Short mmCIF file of N, CA and C and ligand atoms in Angstrom, two decimals:
data_model
loop_
_atom_site.label_atom_id
_atom_site.label_comp_id
_atom_site.label_asym_id
_atom_site.label_seq_id
_atom_site.Cartn_x
_atom_site.Cartn_y
_atom_site.Cartn_z
N UNK A 1 52.30 57.16 7.85
CA UNK A 1 53.52 56.76 7.70
C UNK A 1 54.40 55.55 7.18
N UNK A 2 55.49 57.08 6.70
CA UNK A 2 55.62 55.89 5.16
C UNK A 2 56.86 55.09 4.87
N UNK A 3 57.08 54.24 4.13
CA UNK A 3 57.45 53.32 4.36
C UNK A 3 59.26 53.67 4.46
N UNK A 4 59.93 52.20 5.22
CA UNK A 4 61.42 52.55 5.46
C UNK A 4 62.24 52.96 4.23
N UNK A 5 63.32 53.37 4.13
CA UNK A 5 64.11 53.26 2.31
C UNK A 5 65.37 53.27 3.67
N UNK A 6 66.24 51.61 3.28
CA UNK A 6 67.37 51.23 3.15
C UNK A 6 68.46 51.05 2.05
N UNK A 7 69.45 50.85 2.37
CA UNK A 7 70.66 50.30 1.33
C UNK A 7 72.04 50.44 2.24
N UNK A 8 72.21 48.72 2.48
CA UNK A 8 73.26 48.41 2.54
C UNK A 8 74.99 47.78 2.21
N UNK A 9 75.72 47.85 2.18
CA UNK A 9 76.58 47.44 2.47
C UNK A 9 78.01 46.85 3.30
N UNK A 10 78.89 45.47 2.79
CA UNK A 10 79.75 44.39 3.96
C UNK A 10 81.01 45.90 3.35
N UNK A 11 81.81 45.59 4.39
CA UNK A 11 83.12 46.22 4.55
C UNK A 11 83.72 45.47 5.47
N UNK A 12 84.93 45.20 4.97
CA UNK A 12 86.17 44.56 6.18
C UNK A 12 86.99 46.04 7.63
N UNK A 13 86.26 45.69 8.51
CA UNK A 13 86.79 46.79 9.30
C UNK A 13 87.24 45.79 10.55
N UNK A 14 88.30 46.76 11.69
CA UNK A 14 88.65 45.79 12.64
C UNK A 14 87.39 45.57 13.87
N UNK A 15 87.57 44.00 14.35
CA UNK A 15 87.14 43.73 14.84
C UNK A 15 87.00 44.70 16.82
N UNK A 16 86.23 45.71 17.13
CA UNK A 16 86.31 46.35 17.93
C UNK A 16 87.23 46.06 19.60
N UNK A 17 86.96 44.01 19.34
CA UNK A 17 87.54 44.46 20.75
C UNK A 17 88.92 43.92 20.72
N UNK A 18 89.21 42.59 19.47
CA UNK A 18 90.15 42.06 19.85
C UNK A 18 91.53 42.13 18.23
N UNK A 19 90.89 43.26 17.39
CA UNK A 19 91.91 43.55 16.66
C UNK A 19 91.62 42.87 15.53
N UNK A 20 91.15 41.44 15.26
CA UNK A 20 90.80 40.85 13.33
C UNK A 20 90.35 41.67 12.47
N UNK A 21 90.70 41.22 11.65
CA UNK A 21 89.78 41.68 10.56
C UNK A 21 88.56 41.29 10.72
N UNK A 22 86.90 42.04 10.46
CA UNK A 22 85.84 41.22 10.63
C UNK A 22 85.10 41.81 9.62
N UNK A 23 84.49 41.58 9.09
CA UNK A 23 83.33 42.12 8.07
C UNK A 23 81.74 42.27 9.07
N UNK A 24 82.19 43.72 8.40
CA UNK A 24 80.62 44.76 8.93
C UNK A 24 79.83 44.63 7.85
N UNK A 25 78.21 45.31 8.63
CA UNK A 25 77.19 45.23 7.44
C UNK A 25 77.09 46.55 7.71
N UNK A 26 76.77 47.53 7.02
CA UNK A 26 76.35 49.07 7.45
C UNK A 26 75.23 49.16 6.78
N UNK A 27 74.10 49.71 6.99
CA UNK A 27 73.18 50.19 6.75
C UNK A 27 72.62 51.62 6.93
N UNK A 28 72.23 52.17 6.00
CA UNK A 28 71.85 53.49 5.40
C UNK A 28 70.49 53.79 5.62
N UNK A 29 69.86 53.74 6.58
CA UNK A 29 67.87 54.14 7.29
C UNK A 29 67.47 55.38 6.82
N UNK A 30 66.50 55.06 6.10
CA UNK A 30 65.37 56.44 6.25
C UNK A 30 63.98 55.58 6.73
N UNK A 31 63.84 56.25 7.79
CA UNK A 31 62.55 55.96 9.01
C UNK A 31 61.29 56.82 8.07
N UNK A 32 60.55 56.77 8.83
CA UNK A 32 59.67 58.25 8.95
C UNK A 32 60.35 59.65 8.63
N UNK A 33 61.20 60.04 9.68
CA UNK A 33 61.68 61.16 9.83
C UNK A 33 63.32 61.50 9.50
N UNK A 34 63.96 60.16 9.48
CA UNK A 34 64.94 61.00 9.47
C UNK A 34 66.06 59.90 8.76
N UNK A 35 67.49 60.19 8.37
CA UNK A 35 68.56 59.43 7.82
C UNK A 35 68.78 58.81 9.20
N UNK A 36 69.68 57.39 8.91
CA UNK A 36 70.22 57.42 10.02
C UNK A 36 71.75 56.11 9.56
N UNK A 37 72.80 55.91 9.89
CA UNK A 37 73.99 54.51 9.31
C UNK A 37 73.66 53.92 10.92
N UNK A 38 73.69 52.73 10.53
CA UNK A 38 74.01 51.64 11.02
C UNK A 38 75.25 50.49 11.32
N UNK A 39 75.52 50.12 12.29
CA UNK A 39 76.70 49.11 11.40
C UNK A 39 76.47 48.00 12.49
N UNK A 40 77.22 46.86 11.98
CA UNK A 40 77.58 45.56 13.44
C UNK A 40 78.33 44.43 12.60
N UNK A 41 78.62 43.72 13.23
CA UNK A 41 79.40 42.67 12.94
C UNK A 41 80.06 41.85 14.24
N UNK A 42 80.07 40.88 13.81
CA UNK A 42 80.10 39.53 14.49
C UNK A 42 81.25 39.08 14.68
N UNK A 43 81.85 38.56 15.40
CA UNK A 43 83.53 38.24 15.34
C UNK A 43 83.60 36.95 15.57
N UNK A 44 84.78 36.98 14.42
CA UNK A 44 84.68 34.76 14.51
C UNK A 44 85.49 34.76 15.14
N UNK A 45 86.90 35.57 15.62
CA UNK A 45 87.63 35.61 16.26
C UNK A 45 87.17 34.92 17.38
N UNK A 46 86.68 36.46 18.24
CA UNK A 46 86.85 36.21 19.53
C UNK A 46 85.20 36.38 20.08
N UNK A 47 84.27 36.24 19.10
CA UNK A 47 82.69 36.32 19.36
C UNK A 47 82.31 36.93 19.65
N UNK A 48 82.76 38.76 19.42
CA UNK A 48 82.29 39.94 20.05
C UNK A 48 81.48 40.26 19.02
N UNK A 49 80.26 41.27 19.93
CA UNK A 49 79.24 40.93 18.62
C UNK A 49 79.61 42.95 18.95
N UNK A 50 78.75 43.53 17.87
CA UNK A 50 78.43 45.12 18.29
C UNK A 50 77.29 45.97 17.27
N UNK A 51 76.69 46.40 17.77
CA UNK A 51 76.06 47.29 17.32
C UNK A 51 75.86 48.23 17.34
N UNK A 52 76.25 49.41 15.76
CA UNK A 52 76.57 50.89 16.56
C UNK A 52 74.47 51.69 15.39
N UNK A 53 74.44 51.94 16.30
CA UNK A 53 73.14 53.10 16.34
C UNK A 53 73.67 54.36 15.31
N UNK A 54 73.07 54.56 14.72
CA UNK A 54 73.30 56.65 14.29
C UNK A 54 74.55 56.65 13.73
N UNK A 55 75.46 56.41 13.56
CA UNK A 55 77.07 57.13 13.33
C UNK A 55 76.55 57.88 12.46
N UNK A 56 77.70 58.49 12.04
CA UNK A 56 77.86 59.41 11.11
C UNK A 56 78.44 58.36 10.09
N UNK A 57 77.34 58.73 8.71
CA UNK A 57 78.57 57.82 7.65
C UNK A 57 79.24 57.87 6.83
N UNK A 58 81.15 57.66 7.28
CA UNK A 58 82.09 57.99 6.09
C UNK A 58 81.97 58.38 4.98
N UNK A 59 82.38 59.22 4.44
CA UNK A 59 82.47 59.84 3.03
C UNK A 59 83.17 58.95 1.68
N UNK A 60 84.51 57.81 2.75
CA UNK A 60 84.15 56.18 1.74
C UNK A 60 83.38 55.42 2.09
N UNK A 61 82.58 55.02 2.99
CA UNK A 61 81.30 53.85 3.01
C UNK A 61 80.09 54.97 2.32
N UNK A 62 79.92 55.54 2.18
CA UNK A 62 78.73 56.51 1.30
C UNK A 62 79.41 56.23 0.01
N UNK A 63 80.38 56.14 -0.65
CA UNK A 63 80.80 56.21 -1.70
C UNK A 63 80.18 54.98 -2.30
N UNK A 64 80.98 53.76 -1.16
CA UNK A 64 81.10 52.28 -1.82
C UNK A 64 79.35 51.69 -2.03
N UNK A 65 78.25 52.84 -1.20
CA UNK A 65 77.17 52.32 -1.02
C UNK A 65 76.77 53.20 -2.85
N UNK A 66 77.49 54.27 -3.14
CA UNK A 66 76.90 54.44 -4.39
C UNK A 66 77.15 53.66 -5.65
N UNK A 67 78.61 53.12 -5.51
CA UNK A 67 78.99 52.27 -6.69
C UNK A 67 78.22 51.07 -6.29
N UNK A 68 78.07 50.78 -5.15
CA UNK A 68 77.05 49.43 -5.14
C UNK A 68 76.01 48.99 -5.63
N UNK A 69 74.90 50.52 -5.20
CA UNK A 69 73.89 50.50 -5.38
C UNK A 69 73.75 51.03 -6.54
N UNK A 70 74.57 51.78 -6.54
CA UNK A 70 74.11 53.34 -8.05
C UNK A 70 73.40 54.12 -7.34
N UNK A 71 73.62 55.76 -8.01
CA UNK A 71 73.20 56.55 -7.64
C UNK A 71 71.24 56.85 -7.60
N UNK A 72 70.89 57.22 -7.04
CA UNK A 72 69.22 57.58 -7.10
C UNK A 72 69.19 59.44 -7.55
N UNK A 73 68.22 59.31 -8.37
CA UNK A 73 68.14 61.32 -9.16
C UNK A 73 66.77 61.20 -8.20
N UNK A 74 66.73 62.54 -7.66
CA UNK A 74 65.99 63.01 -7.29
C UNK A 74 64.92 64.32 -8.53
N UNK A 75 63.97 63.63 -8.93
CA UNK A 75 62.70 64.48 -9.79
C UNK A 75 61.92 65.04 -9.34
N UNK A 76 62.06 66.55 -9.51
CA UNK A 76 60.75 67.41 -8.79
C UNK A 76 60.04 68.08 -10.51
N UNK A 77 59.08 67.90 -9.89
CA UNK A 77 57.73 68.36 -10.54
C UNK A 77 58.51 69.65 -11.63
N UNK A 78 58.38 70.02 -12.77
CA UNK A 78 59.01 70.87 -13.31
C UNK A 78 58.62 72.42 -13.35
N UNK A 79 57.21 72.33 -12.92
CA UNK A 79 56.27 73.85 -12.75
C UNK A 79 55.94 74.40 -11.35
N UNK A 80 56.71 73.21 -10.82
CA UNK A 80 56.93 74.13 -8.74
C UNK A 80 57.52 74.72 -9.68
N UNK A 81 57.26 76.25 -7.72
CA UNK A 81 57.75 77.43 -8.29
C UNK A 81 59.21 77.53 -7.56
N UNK A 82 60.57 77.93 -8.17
CA UNK A 82 62.02 77.97 -7.48
C UNK A 82 62.08 78.18 -6.37
N UNK A 83 61.56 78.91 -5.84
CA UNK A 83 61.45 79.48 -4.33
C UNK A 83 60.64 78.56 -3.17
N UNK A 84 59.73 78.01 -4.01
CA UNK A 84 59.53 77.08 -3.01
C UNK A 84 60.06 75.38 -2.62
N UNK A 85 60.43 74.99 -4.13
CA UNK A 85 61.72 74.42 -3.63
C UNK A 85 63.15 74.18 -2.95
N UNK A 86 63.25 75.62 -2.84
CA UNK A 86 64.64 76.01 -2.48
C UNK A 86 64.22 76.26 -0.76
N UNK A 87 63.09 76.37 -0.28
CA UNK A 87 62.94 76.63 0.81
C UNK A 87 63.01 74.78 1.45
N UNK A 88 62.82 74.21 1.03
CA UNK A 88 62.85 73.39 1.25
C UNK A 88 63.86 72.32 1.51
N UNK A 89 64.74 72.94 0.58
CA UNK A 89 66.30 72.43 0.43
C UNK A 89 66.98 72.98 0.78
N UNK A 90 67.00 74.44 1.23
CA UNK A 90 67.61 75.46 2.64
C UNK A 90 67.70 73.73 3.65
N UNK A 91 65.78 74.18 4.35
CA UNK A 91 65.60 74.31 4.99
C UNK A 91 66.21 72.97 5.67
N UNK A 92 66.31 71.54 4.80
CA UNK A 92 67.26 70.84 5.04
C UNK A 92 68.51 70.06 4.45
N UNK A 93 68.54 70.40 3.73
CA UNK A 93 70.24 70.83 3.65
C UNK A 93 70.85 71.24 4.73
N UNK A 94 70.68 72.46 5.25
CA UNK A 94 71.17 73.19 5.99
C UNK A 94 72.23 74.15 5.74
N UNK A 95 72.28 74.54 3.97
CA UNK A 95 72.90 74.90 3.12
C UNK A 95 72.65 76.86 2.55
N UNK A 96 73.33 76.86 2.48
CA UNK A 96 73.52 78.28 1.75
C UNK A 96 72.51 78.92 0.45
N UNK A 97 72.52 80.33 0.01
CA UNK A 97 71.99 80.36 -0.64
C UNK A 97 72.31 79.89 -1.81
N UNK A 98 73.71 79.82 -2.60
CA UNK A 98 74.95 79.75 -4.01
C UNK A 98 74.62 78.39 -3.64
N UNK A 99 74.92 77.46 -2.53
CA UNK A 99 74.63 75.82 -2.97
C UNK A 99 73.36 75.89 -3.26
N UNK A 100 72.10 76.30 -2.31
CA UNK A 100 70.92 75.54 -2.85
C UNK A 100 70.44 75.70 -4.57
N UNK A 101 70.94 76.90 -5.01
CA UNK A 101 70.92 77.34 -6.44
C UNK A 101 71.65 76.22 -7.46
N UNK A 102 72.39 75.72 -6.52
CA UNK A 102 73.67 74.80 -7.68
C UNK A 102 72.85 73.54 -6.98
N UNK A 103 72.60 72.89 -6.24
CA UNK A 103 71.51 71.83 -5.91
C UNK A 103 70.73 72.27 -6.84
N UNK A 104 69.15 72.98 -6.81
CA UNK A 104 67.87 73.26 -7.45
C UNK A 104 68.64 73.31 -9.00
N UNK A 105 69.71 73.57 -10.18
CA UNK A 105 69.66 73.58 -10.95
C UNK A 105 70.39 72.03 -11.03
N UNK A 106 71.21 71.81 -10.33
CA UNK A 106 71.46 69.84 -10.68
C UNK A 106 70.14 69.03 -10.86
N UNK A 107 68.97 69.34 -9.72
CA UNK A 107 67.62 69.27 -9.49
C UNK A 107 66.87 69.32 -11.08
N UNK A 108 67.06 70.86 -11.43
CA UNK A 108 66.67 70.72 -12.85
C UNK A 108 66.72 70.15 -13.73
N UNK A 109 68.00 70.08 -14.33
CA UNK A 109 68.73 68.83 -15.67
C UNK A 109 68.65 67.42 -14.87
N UNK A 110 68.25 67.38 -13.96
CA UNK A 110 68.04 65.79 -13.92
C UNK A 110 69.54 65.14 -12.82
N UNK A 111 70.36 65.81 -13.35
CA UNK A 111 71.34 65.59 -12.79
C UNK A 111 71.98 65.27 -11.05
N UNK A 112 70.58 65.94 -9.98
CA UNK A 112 71.24 65.30 -8.83
C UNK A 112 70.94 64.37 -8.32
N UNK A 113 71.93 63.98 -7.46
CA UNK A 113 72.02 61.95 -7.13
C UNK A 113 72.30 61.84 -6.25
N UNK A 114 72.12 60.94 -5.49
CA UNK A 114 72.59 60.43 -4.19
C UNK A 114 72.54 59.32 -4.27
N UNK A 115 71.80 58.81 -2.60
CA UNK A 115 72.32 57.26 -2.41
C UNK A 115 70.63 57.40 -2.53
N UNK A 116 69.75 56.03 -2.25
CA UNK A 116 68.57 56.20 -2.88
C UNK A 116 67.63 56.64 -1.24
N UNK A 117 67.99 56.20 -0.20
CA UNK A 117 67.52 56.66 1.32
C UNK A 117 67.57 58.71 1.52
N UNK A 118 68.63 59.19 0.53
CA UNK A 118 69.10 60.83 1.11
C UNK A 118 68.29 61.44 -0.29
N UNK A 119 67.75 60.82 -1.04
CA UNK A 119 66.83 60.89 -2.30
C UNK A 119 65.34 60.83 -1.84
N UNK A 120 65.32 59.87 -0.91
CA UNK A 120 63.72 60.02 -1.13
C UNK A 120 63.56 60.87 0.35
N UNK A 121 64.70 60.98 0.83
CA UNK A 121 64.21 61.92 2.24
C UNK A 121 63.88 63.61 1.39
N UNK A 122 64.51 63.74 0.75
CA UNK A 122 64.50 65.59 -0.44
C UNK A 122 63.20 64.90 -0.48
N UNK A 123 63.02 63.90 -1.85
CA UNK A 123 61.76 63.75 -2.28
C UNK A 123 60.04 63.83 -1.03
N UNK A 124 60.13 63.61 0.11
CA UNK A 124 59.17 63.24 1.06
C UNK A 124 59.24 64.38 1.30
N UNK A 125 60.54 65.54 2.16
CA UNK A 125 60.49 66.68 2.40
C UNK A 125 59.34 67.76 1.28
N UNK A 126 59.68 67.48 0.01
CA UNK A 126 59.21 68.38 -0.88
C UNK A 126 57.68 68.10 -1.21
N UNK A 127 57.30 66.64 -1.13
CA UNK A 127 55.80 66.26 -1.29
C UNK A 127 55.22 67.14 0.43
N UNK A 128 55.98 66.62 1.46
CA UNK A 128 55.54 67.39 2.69
C UNK A 128 54.83 68.94 2.17
N UNK A 129 55.85 69.55 1.15
CA UNK A 129 55.38 71.07 0.89
C UNK A 129 54.62 70.89 -0.29
N UNK A 130 53.97 70.19 -0.52
CA UNK A 130 52.84 70.26 -1.61
C UNK A 130 53.44 70.58 -2.84
N UNK A 131 54.81 69.88 -3.68
CA UNK A 131 55.66 69.95 -4.61
C UNK A 131 55.92 68.68 -4.75
N UNK A 132 55.13 68.30 -6.11
CA UNK A 132 55.70 66.98 -6.56
C UNK A 132 57.31 66.60 -6.76
N UNK A 133 57.41 65.46 -5.65
CA UNK A 133 58.84 64.92 -6.35
C UNK A 133 58.57 63.40 -6.29
N UNK A 134 59.80 63.09 -6.88
CA UNK A 134 60.30 61.14 -6.49
C UNK A 134 61.53 61.41 -6.20
N UNK A 135 61.91 60.26 -5.50
CA UNK A 135 63.12 59.55 -5.72
C UNK A 135 63.53 58.23 -6.61
N UNK A 136 64.30 58.27 -7.61
CA UNK A 136 64.19 56.99 -8.39
C UNK A 136 65.84 56.85 -9.29
N UNK A 137 66.09 55.31 -9.46
CA UNK A 137 66.98 54.81 -9.08
C UNK A 137 67.36 54.64 -10.82
N UNK A 138 67.49 55.22 -12.24
CA UNK A 138 67.80 55.01 -13.33
C UNK A 138 67.72 53.69 -13.96
N UNK A 139 67.28 52.61 -14.64
CA UNK A 139 67.36 51.49 -14.95
C UNK A 139 69.16 51.15 -15.36
N UNK A 140 69.86 50.23 -14.66
CA UNK A 140 71.04 49.83 -15.29
C UNK A 140 71.23 48.72 -16.24
N UNK A 141 71.62 49.64 -17.59
CA UNK A 141 71.76 48.85 -18.51
C UNK A 141 72.73 47.53 -18.55
ZN1 LIG B 201 87.41 39.86 17.84
#
C-alpha cells in the first residue's frame, strides 16, 4: 500500500445548522485506491460539528487548492509508448480519444498539471502499468 497524499484548505461557509459563517476545512486525499474530498467544520455559534466524507470537490475550491499549494506536474518517461500511456489515461480519466491526445500532449510538453493528489493518482496508475511516471511540484522561487 502506498502512502496517502493530501492537500487541504480552509474556507468560510455557512454552518449547516444555524447559518452562521464558520470556517470549514477541506482536504483532498489520495488513499491507496482513489481520490476523495472530505470537509469538516465546528461551529462556534451553535456548537454543531459536521464531517462530510467523499463529497464532490467544487471547481471553485479546487482552484483555491491550486492557488494555495501550487500545481503539481505529471512527468512520464519520454520513451514510454504513447499508446500505453493513453490507455491508462483513458481508463483513469474516462475521457475520449481527442481529449486524451490533448492530455498526452500536455504531459509530453511538461505542462499537464493539477493538484498533487490528482497527479500522484495518475502517476501511480501509470507505474502500475509498468510506465515510469512521477508527480512533482516545481519549486517556487
Ligand atoms: Zn452553527
